[in-house]
Amino acid sequence: MSAITGIYHFGQEPILAEHGHLLMSGLQHFPSDAIDTWRNEHVFLGCHAQYITPESLGEQLPYYDATRQLVITADAIIDNRESLFQLLQIEYSRRHALTDSELILLAYDKWGEDALRYLVGDFAFMIWDAKRHRLFGARDFSGSRTLYYYHDHQRFAFCTIIQPLLSLPYTKTLLNEQWLAEFLAIVGMIDVVDASTTVYKDIAQVPPSHSISIEGNKVTLKRYCTLTGGERLKLKSNDEYVEAFQEVYQKAVTARLRTNRQVGAQLSGGLDSGSIVSFAVKALSESGKPVHSFSYVPPSDFEDFTPPYILTDERPFIQSIVQHVGGIKDNYVDFAGRDPYTEIDSFLSTMEMPYKFFENSFWLKGMFEKAQEANVGVLLNGGRGNLSISWGSAIDYYAILFKRLQWIRLAQELHHYSKNVGGARLRRLPAVARVAFPIMDRLFPVSESYVYPTLINTDFAQRTDVFNKLKQHGMDQSGWFSSPDIFEQRKSHFEEVFHWNASNTLAAKLSLNYSLWKRDPTNDLRVIRFCLSLPEDQYVQNGLDRALIRRATKSMLPDNVRLNQSIRGVQGADWVHRMIPHQPELLKELDEMSADPTIFELLNGPTIKQGIAKVRSGLRPEDATDPELKVLMRGLIVYRFLKRFT
């Protein structure tokens, strides 16, 4: 794992040594195992390396291959090493010690830009090709690693983070209003729909699934990966589907255990993280290496206000997983004294931009801190699981059966579903019908639809034409996707590149801060392609939603977790509870914000003032679900960020 950077001058002007020094010094706050640079008159490449995998120990980056006249600087872990060894015909004697950056370089030498079709893993890299006089790089399909850049008619500069680029004398710290408009208009956790932009006008980024090529003074971005359903997999039995899934999933989990340090995992009481630790323990059984699990729990003084089907303290399920699976050193952390408000400045420094996930900010960061203390090299996580391994909403699948008039199958499924979750068999039929035919909600509404508070100022939205931009990506004036069809939403999720940009940006930057790598087997390209190829009845059957992962973990997870369909765990429900002691300073800052007329040229004044009134009346733990308070916190984070420009 590395922070990488570089400069390329298009003409004959040499690169000043001080400019390379500015870039490298901007990475000094990260822990490092090695720092090195490579340069000629017109190209400078740098690397601030952290050794995570056994092969990376002593790795030379930037790496110069004199025979091929190629130089690479890379932030990468490649997961399909064995298949690449065979395709590239690498001698057995070289395979054990061959670094991932050398493997990328060899793939590029053989296939050129098409090498990206063969790489599986998390990566961002840049290659100087002296023969072609070309700088070429890429970011992995979901943007697990970051890659920012600046260019003008004379030069191109790139870096893993933004601030070193802004330290160069030819860049300016200017606000990108279009980025900010998208951030404010979108009500979900997505930051922006244009994944090539940043909050700074002068700084762009390579989007997920894209390569970048610089030849002469021309900079070209090219998409190399688009995930679609493709051809359906047709096997003879349910057991064959399970066996095929277990094979590809085990391969993905095992590939992510490569570290010269300890293996960690974020563990909740659910199927995604539970399946990851069970498959990881199986792979590590011969080595005797444990999995260090880290689980978030609320503080002891938190009084749970949520309904019975919501579980804010998942310890009963987590402990049941730990006991059943074995080979886990479990840790339960409540991060007492930490809260979203006092973490804002720290997170703005880490993210280098406004962010939306404030409810979970303190414990997401805390997980990395605790993992670092345990000498963890890779921290397993199942963030993509809901759309890959544990996909499968029962009601939405039953709506498909309803529309196809498959009454017998629907009746059987509803019978099994009612036995699993309780209630009369036909009680859910009206809900199924409404999902099948959304027009029923408009013709016969059961309640008044809720309109999420608007954060963006109306004039600012019109000036930037932001809602027309969002419309091109399936979002309406509400700031969210207009189609209620979750199958269409899933399709869009994998076809668009912006969905995971913000969360992966956080993971990449926290990884560098704590010298460990967050790794998600549910986001493995092979796993996703396999999951997208499955017929829908593999995901919902016999009254089980998320049926594939439930069947695939039989005997691997305890049944109280594996078959649980009635209780849902949730983290971060205590975010307001944690902020109550800071209410006076919070109100003081909110009053300062409301007295600043410039902020309301960007933010919706009435929405902000309604939120401030709620804070003034006194925060309560149950306000954690209040949309107006959530929007207010987002506005405050933007305000705090914008103060850095003044």
XYZ file of C-alpha atoms in Angstrom:
646
model
C 0.000 0.000 0.000
C 1.335 3.388 -0.929
C 0.666 7.065 -1.370
C 1.828 7.847 -4.885
C 2.553 11.098 -6.700
C 4.266 12.514 -9.773
C 4.698 15.245 -12.381
C 5.009 15.050 -16.160
C 6.044 18.054 -18.281
C 4.774 17.891 -21.860
C 7.491 20.031 -23.429
C 11.186 20.572 -22.830
C 10.876 22.444 -19.539
C 12.640 20.463 -16.794
C 10.847 19.629 -13.531
C 12.130 21.743 -10.649
C 13.406 19.667 -7.725
C 11.429 21.815 -5.291
C 8.141 20.822 -6.976
C 8.842 17.136 -6.446
C 9.827 17.954 -2.869
C 6.513 19.765 -2.309
C 4.563 16.697 -3.399
C 6.591 14.276 -1.297
C 6.559 16.490 1.798
C 2.759 16.585 1.550
C 2.752 12.838 2.248
C 5.033 12.951 5.284
C 2.208 12.822 7.834
C 1.453 9.229 6.783
C 3.418 6.435 8.471
C 5.858 4.804 6.038
C 8.151 1.822 5.593
C 10.001 3.322 2.629
C 10.116 6.630 0.729
C 11.613 6.830 -2.736
C 11.489 8.771 -6.009
C 12.467 8.297 -9.660
C 13.034 11.071 -12.169
C 14.355 12.079 -15.527
C 14.288 15.581 -16.969
C 10.561 15.640 -17.743
C 9.061 12.958 -15.444
C 9.042 12.727 -11.652
C 7.475 9.780 -9.795
C 7.289 9.299 -6.034
C 6.054 6.747 -3.528
C 5.439 6.794 0.203
C 5.170 3.038 0.834
C 3.585 0.968 3.593
C 4.351 -2.766 3.617
C 1.105 -4.747 3.985
C 1.582 -8.035 2.088
C 4.500 -10.477 2.390
C 5.524 -9.715 -1.199
C 5.691 -5.978 -0.498
C 8.439 -6.269 2.142
C 11.365 -4.335 0.734
C 9.415 -3.521 -2.467
C 11.067 -0.824 -4.552
C 8.611 1.861 -5.639
C 8.836 3.596 -8.020
C 10.125 0.513 -9.851
C 12.168 0.902 -13.043
C 12.344 -1.937 -15.561
C 15.322 -0.991 -17.728
C 14.720 -3.772 -20.263
C 11.137 -2.697 -20.976
C 11.799 1.012 -20.325
C 8.813 1.182 -18.005
C 8.543 2.830 -14.576
C 5.639 2.259 -12.187
C 4.486 3.822 -8.952
C 1.540 1.962 -7.484
C -0.918 1.799 -4.618
C -2.132 -1.735 -5.192
C -2.965 -5.183 -3.912
C -3.725 -7.650 -6.725
C -5.951 -10.589 -5.769
C -5.818 -12.851 -8.826
C -2.070 -13.432 -8.736
C -2.282 -17.129 -9.619
C -4.286 -16.602 -12.787
C -1.950 -13.775 -13.841
C 1.100 -15.984 -13.237
C -0.329 -18.510 -15.683
C -1.421 -15.983 -18.304
C 1.931 -14.198 -18.163
C 3.845 -17.497 -18.002
C 5.813 -16.455 -14.920
C 8.411 -19.018 -13.840
C 7.512 -20.835 -10.606
C 10.765 -19.732 -8.998
C 9.782 -16.048 -9.377
C 6.160 -16.224 -8.284
C 6.565 -16.165 -4.507
C 8.568 -12.953 -4.367
C 7.081 -11.105 -7.339
C 5.474 -7.873 -6.126
C 2.040 -6.718 -7.181
C 3.493 -3.605 -8.833
C 5.830 -5.759 -10.955
C 2.847 -7.932 -11.874
C 0.927 -4.855 -13.066
C 3.957 -3.755 -15.075
C 4.294 -7.162 -16.746
C 0.577 -7.182 -17.560
C 0.874 -3.722 -19.111
C 3.918 -4.816 -21.126
C 1.973 -7.784 -22.539
C -1.499 -6.296 -23.072
C -1.032 -2.520 -22.957
C -4.215 -0.699 -21.911
C -6.112 -4.001 -22.091
C -4.179 -5.170 -19.015
C -6.968 -3.673 -16.905
C -9.319 -6.396 -18.143
C -7.139 -8.956 -16.364
C -6.525 -7.250 -12.997
C -8.611 -8.099 -9.932
C -7.950 -6.182 -6.730
C -7.753 -2.722 -5.220
C -5.419 -0.407 -7.086
C -4.379 2.985 -8.364
C -1.171 3.236 -10.363
C 0.738 5.299 -12.906
C 3.250 3.947 -15.467
C 5.767 5.983 -17.453
C 6.207 4.280 -20.822
C 9.444 5.738 -22.229
C 9.148 3.965 -25.588
C 5.708 5.441 -26.298
C 6.432 8.652 -24.397
C 3.183 8.072 -22.512
C 2.023 8.277 -18.910
C -0.697 5.716 -18.255
C -2.623 4.857 -15.109
C -5.890 3.571 -13.719
C -8.151 3.211 -10.718
C -9.857 -0.101 -9.888
C -13.464 -0.742 -10.862
C -15.037 0.564 -7.622
C -12.450 3.195 -6.750
C -11.041 1.445 -3.688
C -7.941 3.649 -3.986
C -7.903 7.353 -4.820
C -6.089 9.130 -7.672
C -6.306 12.912 -8.092
C -4.676 15.060 -10.768
C -4.090 18.553 -12.153
C -3.236 19.478 -15.714
C -2.820 22.502 -17.932
C -1.242 23.007 -21.362
C 2.276 22.492 -19.962
C 2.133 19.790 -17.314
C 0.280 16.993 -15.537
C 0.584 16.240 -11.811
C -1.077 13.463 -9.807
C -1.325 12.277 -6.203
C -3.188 9.896 -3.910
C -4.460 12.874 -1.906
C -5.425 16.432 -2.853
C -3.437 18.759 -0.598
C 0.041 18.098 -2.079
C -1.306 19.090 -5.504
C -2.656 22.340 -4.065
C 0.816 23.099 -2.681
C 2.243 23.398 -6.202
C 2.723 27.025 -7.292
C 0.589 26.678 -10.416
C -2.581 25.331 -8.730
C -5.238 27.423 -7.002
C -7.534 26.663 -4.073
C -10.826 27.526 -5.760
C -14.242 26.121 -4.836
C -15.960 23.956 -7.447
C -19.564 25.141 -7.121
C -20.916 22.412 -9.407
C -19.488 19.721 -7.100
C -20.971 21.466 -4.072
C -24.371 21.831 -5.734
C -24.538 18.094 -6.412
C -23.407 17.339 -2.853
C -26.162 19.534 -1.397
C -28.921 18.437 -3.791
C -28.495 14.669 -3.360
C -30.310 13.501 -0.228
C -28.648 10.068 -0.021
C -25.121 9.131 1.038
C -23.748 9.615 -2.491
C -21.589 12.733 -2.643
C -21.827 13.679 -6.359
C -22.794 12.030 -9.646
C -19.786 13.352 -11.570
C -17.023 11.146 -10.191
C -14.366 12.921 -12.248
C -14.658 16.150 -10.260
C -13.640 17.273 -6.773
C -14.649 20.138 -4.521
C -11.631 22.045 -5.900
C -11.883 23.593 -9.391
C -8.261 22.893 -10.290
C -8.224 19.264 -9.113
C -9.907 16.375 -10.931
C -9.866 12.657 -10.170
C -9.717 9.472 -12.159
C -13.213 7.948 -11.733
C -13.642 4.318 -10.660
C -13.435 1.872 -13.599
C -11.391 4.354 -15.634
C -7.896 4.612 -17.033
C -6.032 7.817 -17.786
C -3.548 8.316 -20.594
C -1.314 11.340 -21.185
C 0.413 11.588 -24.550
C 1.854 14.863 -25.734
C -0.352 17.399 -23.992
C -3.549 15.368 -24.411
C -5.194 13.844 -21.325
C -7.690 11.037 -22.043
C -10.009 9.276 -19.600
C -11.433 5.943 -20.748
C -13.858 3.584 -19.049
C -12.588 0.016 -19.100
C -15.174 -1.845 -16.993
C -18.978 -1.829 -16.977
C -20.785 -4.347 -14.812
C -24.038 -5.714 -16.214
C -26.136 -8.782 -15.558
C -24.740 -10.544 -18.603
C -25.528 -14.159 -19.367
C -27.491 -16.049 -16.714
C -25.779 -18.958 -15.011
C -27.805 -22.158 -15.415
C -26.965 -25.031 -13.073
C -28.858 -28.234 -12.375
C -29.747 -27.779 -8.709
C -29.776 -25.405 -5.767
C -26.859 -27.308 -4.260
C -24.760 -26.667 -7.357
C -25.444 -22.926 -7.097
C -24.370 -22.959 -3.453
C -21.201 -24.928 -4.205
C -20.278 -22.601 -7.068
C -20.834 -19.560 -4.861
C -18.812 -21.015 -1.981
C -15.892 -21.629 -4.335
C -15.740 -18.096 -5.735
C -16.423 -16.474 -2.347
C -13.790 -18.529 -0.544
C -11.277 -17.526 -3.205
C -12.151 -13.855 -2.698
C -11.876 -14.028 1.102
C -8.627 -16.009 1.032
C -7.017 -13.563 -1.406
C -7.690 -10.763 1.070
C -5.852 -12.467 3.934
C -2.412 -11.774 2.446
C -0.588 -9.763 5.058
C 2.672 -9.976 6.962
C 0.762 -8.773 10.016
C -2.470 -9.741 11.784
C -5.866 -10.186 10.109
C -8.743 -8.067 11.395
C -12.452 -7.828 10.614
C -15.288 -5.465 11.369
C -17.919 -7.797 12.805
C -21.588 -7.020 13.323
C -24.319 -9.529 14.066
C -25.339 -9.890 10.434
C -24.795 -12.181 7.471
C -22.199 -10.216 5.486
C -19.533 -9.718 8.129
C -20.440 -13.033 9.770
C -19.893 -14.948 6.530
C -16.577 -13.155 5.938
C -15.110 -14.131 9.308
C -16.343 -17.725 8.974
C -14.722 -18.135 5.536
C -11.589 -16.330 6.781
C -11.234 -18.594 9.814
C -11.585 -21.605 7.533
C -8.760 -20.333 5.298
C -6.518 -19.514 8.280
C -7.169 -22.753 10.188
C -3.937 -24.462 9.159
C -1.754 -21.455 10.000
C -3.277 -21.046 13.452
C -3.596 -17.329 12.827
C -6.711 -15.830 14.473
C -9.076 -13.204 13.121
C -9.167 -10.126 15.344
C -12.766 -8.895 15.227
C -13.821 -5.351 16.113
C -17.467 -4.705 16.898
C -19.145 -1.407 17.625
C -21.462 -1.263 20.655
C -23.276 1.755 22.147
C -22.019 3.281 25.424
C -23.364 1.915 28.702
C -25.464 5.023 29.431
C -27.365 4.870 26.124
C -31.060 4.056 26.545
C -32.335 2.314 23.442
C -35.365 4.115 21.976
C -35.685 1.995 18.832
C -38.540 -0.480 18.149
C -38.109 -4.167 19.113
C -37.116 -5.257 15.591
C -34.109 -2.891 15.651
C -31.019 -3.955 17.595
C -28.554 -1.203 18.493
C -26.362 -3.507 20.609
C -25.626 -6.584 18.497
C -23.457 -8.367 21.074
C -25.815 -11.362 21.515
C -25.582 -12.192 17.789
C -21.862 -11.336 17.571
C -20.955 -13.499 20.546
C -22.967 -16.323 19.069
C -20.905 -16.036 15.829
C -17.632 -15.940 17.757
C -18.541 -19.023 19.794
C -19.817 -20.982 16.788
C -17.009 -20.165 14.360
C -14.016 -20.239 16.710
C -10.604 -18.825 15.851
C -11.748 -15.250 16.561
C -10.285 -12.815 19.084
C -13.278 -10.574 19.646
C -13.138 -6.926 20.696
C -16.160 -4.782 21.604
C -15.627 -1.043 21.486
C -18.023 1.741 22.488
C -15.687 4.694 21.877
C -16.947 6.412 25.018
C -16.498 10.181 24.863
C -16.400 10.242 21.055
C -19.114 11.876 18.959
C -19.810 13.141 15.405
C -19.600 16.838 16.328
C -16.119 16.947 17.860
C -14.784 14.751 15.038
C -15.722 17.186 12.238
C -12.352 18.907 11.850
C -10.466 15.615 11.966
C -12.698 14.147 9.278
C -12.498 17.187 7.055
C -8.706 16.920 7.227
C -8.863 13.233 6.339
C -11.498 13.496 3.596
C -10.264 16.833 2.185
C -13.890 17.595 1.314
C -17.359 17.712 2.949
C -18.860 14.348 3.901
C -22.294 12.932 4.776
C -21.684 9.903 6.999
C -21.255 11.927 10.203
C -23.477 9.572 12.284
C -20.873 6.812 11.973
C -17.732 8.920 11.550
C -16.270 8.503 15.018
C -16.543 4.720 15.140
C -15.472 4.140 11.528
C -12.263 5.991 12.342
C -12.087 4.241 15.714
C -12.115 0.814 14.064
C -8.902 1.699 12.239
C -7.336 2.976 15.469
C -8.142 -0.236 17.342
C -6.981 -2.394 14.430
C -3.683 -0.512 14.273
C -3.160 -1.140 18.003
C -3.575 -4.877 17.327
C -0.948 -4.779 14.514
C -3.585 -5.555 11.885
C -2.498 -5.332 8.241
C -5.850 -6.023 6.557
C -9.234 -5.132 8.038
C -12.009 -7.192 6.447
C -15.361 -5.550 5.806
C -18.580 -6.502 4.009
C -19.770 -3.115 2.796
C -20.905 -4.208 -0.688
C -22.695 -7.322 0.571
C -26.267 -6.044 0.381
C -25.954 -5.755 -3.386
C -23.863 -8.865 -4.011
C -23.708 -11.868 -1.686
C -26.781 -11.033 0.439
C -28.987 -9.546 -2.248
C -32.613 -10.658 -2.131
C -35.686 -8.747 -0.935
C -38.586 -11.134 -0.446
C -41.392 -8.607 -1.001
C -39.817 -7.259 -4.192
C -39.289 -10.767 -5.576
C -42.881 -11.659 -4.719
C -43.943 -8.575 -6.672
C -42.265 -10.120 -9.725
C -44.266 -13.329 -9.210
C -47.422 -11.223 -8.812
C -46.838 -9.381 -12.117
C -46.068 -12.660 -13.887
C -49.317 -14.161 -12.519
C -47.396 -17.046 -10.945
C -50.070 -17.476 -8.274
C -49.200 -20.973 -7.071
C -45.530 -20.128 -6.572
C -46.489 -16.837 -4.890
C -48.903 -18.568 -2.505
C -46.238 -21.141 -1.578
C -43.656 -18.438 -0.951
C -46.014 -16.317 1.144
C -46.884 -19.410 3.190
C -43.213 -20.130 3.950
C -42.455 -16.445 4.549
C -45.287 -16.097 7.078
C -43.990 -19.176 8.925
C -40.499 -17.647 9.077
C -41.381 -14.110 10.165
C -44.856 -14.557 11.636
C -48.268 -13.278 10.586
C -51.019 -14.494 8.323
C -50.044 -15.768 4.892
C -52.120 -13.291 2.879
C -51.548 -10.283 5.148
C -48.625 -9.130 2.983
C -50.417 -9.483 -0.342
C -51.529 -5.796 -0.461
C -47.924 -4.694 0.141
C -46.733 -7.026 -2.613
C -49.354 -5.604 -4.988
C -48.255 -2.024 -4.266
C -44.631 -2.904 -5.019
C -45.679 -4.696 -8.186
C -47.763 -1.726 -9.362
C -46.406 1.547 -7.873
C -49.227 3.498 -9.509
C -51.486 2.165 -6.724
C -49.655 4.395 -4.240
C -50.516 7.432 -6.326
C -54.134 6.419 -6.939
C -54.845 5.028 -3.445
C -52.238 6.449 -1.022
C -52.245 4.878 2.429
C -50.518 7.913 3.907
C -49.136 11.262 2.852
C -45.709 10.799 1.266
C -42.819 12.371 3.167
C -40.699 15.028 1.461
C -37.079 15.026 2.645
C -35.827 18.472 3.721
C -34.015 20.395 0.988
C -30.469 21.475 1.850
C -29.580 23.366 -1.323
C -30.592 27.009 -1.839
C -33.148 27.242 -4.672
C -31.318 30.022 -6.524
C -28.017 28.156 -6.242
C -29.690 25.029 -7.629
C -31.089 26.972 -10.585
C -27.811 28.754 -11.278
C -25.897 25.474 -11.449
C -28.767 23.596 -13.170
C -28.009 20.773 -10.765
C -31.338 18.938 -10.943
C -31.072 18.539 -14.711
C -27.649 17.014 -14.108
C -29.116 14.603 -11.547
C -31.983 13.749 -13.896
C -29.457 12.295 -16.351
C -28.598 9.746 -13.662
C -32.170 8.779 -12.749
C -32.703 11.248 -9.883
C -35.664 13.616 -9.615
C -36.340 16.958 -7.875
C -36.393 15.186 -4.508
C -32.673 14.583 -4.864
C -33.003 10.826 -5.081
C -33.744 8.044 -7.567
C -37.151 8.389 -9.159
C -37.678 4.683 -9.848
C -38.950 2.650 -6.853
C -37.897 -0.577 -8.597
C -34.993 -1.999 -6.544
C -33.930 -4.205 -9.463
C -33.487 -1.091 -11.607
C -31.652 0.580 -8.731
C -29.296 -2.375 -8.417
C -28.663 -2.311 -12.160
C -27.901 1.415 -11.954
C -25.640 0.848 -8.966
C -23.303 -1.390 -10.937
C -23.508 0.513 -14.213
C -22.793 3.939 -12.688
C -19.396 4.688 -11.146
C -20.287 7.239 -8.474
C -22.159 5.119 -5.925
C -19.165 3.980 -3.899
C -16.817 6.867 -4.527
C -17.323 8.640 -1.177
C -17.141 5.565 1.072
C -14.111 4.165 -0.753
C -12.415 7.567 -0.552
C -12.828 7.440 3.226
C -11.506 3.880 3.425
C -8.462 4.670 1.266
C -7.518 7.747 3.274
C -8.072 6.102 6.664
C -5.982 3.183 5.419
C -3.040 5.495 4.759
C -3.461 7.281 8.095
C -3.298 4.024 10.054
C -1.077 1.941 7.769
C -3.595 -0.858 7.233
C -5.890 -1.761 4.360
C -9.663 -2.157 4.463
C -10.536 -5.134 2.255
C -14.014 -6.196 1.157
C -14.507 -9.712 -0.282
C -18.136 -8.881 -1.105
C -16.718 -6.272 -3.508
C -14.480 -8.756 -5.330
C -14.982 -8.393 -9.090
C -15.313 -12.168 -9.499
C -17.909 -12.370 -6.707
C -19.967 -9.510 -8.152
C -19.938 -10.973 -11.660
C -21.015 -14.333 -10.256
C -23.818 -12.767 -8.192
C -25.087 -10.742 -11.138
C -25.294 -13.919 -13.223
C -27.672 -15.722 -10.855
C -31.419 -16.092 -11.421
C -33.496 -14.177 -8.863
C -34.967 -17.348 -7.365
C -31.530 -18.135 -5.915
C -31.841 -15.044 -3.736
C -35.386 -15.621 -2.471
C -36.814 -19.084 -1.963
C -38.856 -21.056 0.550
C -39.765 -17.887 2.426
C -36.151 -16.839 2.925
C -34.908 -13.471 1.789
C -31.132 -13.215 1.122
C -31.436 -16.950 0.575
C -28.113 -17.581 -1.195
C -25.854 -16.507 1.663
C -28.140 -18.162 4.217
C -27.851 -21.499 2.412
C -24.124 -21.071 1.711
C -23.318 -20.582 5.413
C -25.220 -23.587 6.714
C -23.117 -25.063 9.560
C -20.676 -22.141 9.159
C -22.870 -19.644 11.045
C -25.216 -20.254 13.986
C -28.850 -20.534 12.933
C -29.986 -17.672 15.153
C -27.872 -15.418 12.883
C -28.158 -17.334 9.620
C -31.973 -17.595 9.666
C -32.776 -14.313 11.387
C -35.398 -12.413 9.391
C -37.085 -10.438 12.147
C -34.375 -8.350 13.860
C -32.114 -5.854 12.117
C -28.923 -4.501 13.636
C -28.078 -0.831 13.287
C -25.004 1.177 14.223
C -24.940 4.886 14.976
C -28.392 5.208 16.586
C -26.644 6.855 19.537
C -25.148 9.776 17.576
C -27.428 12.425 19.121
C -27.038 10.893 22.586
C -23.272 11.363 22.259
C -23.638 15.001 21.170
C -25.905 16.141 24.029
C -22.958 17.171 26.286
C -21.719 19.445 23.456
C -25.059 21.180 22.894
C -23.874 24.631 24.137
C -20.882 24.829 21.772
C -22.976 23.332 18.970
C -25.616 26.050 19.382
C -22.945 28.752 19.500
C -21.511 27.573 16.171
C -24.967 27.232 14.626
C -25.740 30.825 15.636
C -22.489 31.939 13.983
C -23.461 30.050 10.852
C -26.967 31.548 10.747
C -25.455 35.045 11.089
C -23.279 34.486 8.011
C -25.308 35.689 4.981
C -22.949 34.095 2.458
C -23.736 30.573 3.656
C -27.419 31.023 2.763
C -26.481 31.754 -0.817
C -25.658 28.029 -0.906
C -27.815 26.437 1.804
C -31.601 26.481 2.196
C -32.215 29.026 4.970
C -35.635 27.793 6.210
C -34.401 24.187 6.454
C -31.317 25.213 8.431
C -33.319 27.467 10.758
C -35.870 24.713 11.460
C -33.014 22.419 12.433
C -31.447 25.050 14.687
C -34.810 25.558 16.421
C -34.913 21.849 17.238
C -31.424 21.960 18.725
C -32.391 25.035 20.762
C -35.411 23.224 22.190
C -33.071 20.518 23.520
C -31.530 17.448 21.922
C -32.976 14.026 22.759
C -31.485 10.610 21.856
C -34.579 9.748 19.796
C -33.841 12.740 17.535
C -31.268 10.481 15.836
C -33.875 9.627 13.188
C -34.961 13.252 12.592
C -34.196 14.202 8.947
C -34.062 17.925 9.771
C -31.273 17.371 12.290
C -29.382 15.195 9.834
C -29.643 17.857 7.136
C -28.555 20.481 9.671
C -25.408 18.487 10.485
C -24.581 18.189 6.787
C -24.986 21.935 6.440
C -22.729 22.534 9.440
C -20.033 20.293 7.946
C -20.205 22.261 4.681
C -20.014 25.527 6.643
C -16.953 24.318 8.574
C -15.304 23.257 5.312
C -16.025 26.539 3.544
C -14.430 28.500 6.390
C -11.134 27.003 5.238
C -11.413 29.002 2.010
C -11.569 32.323 3.866
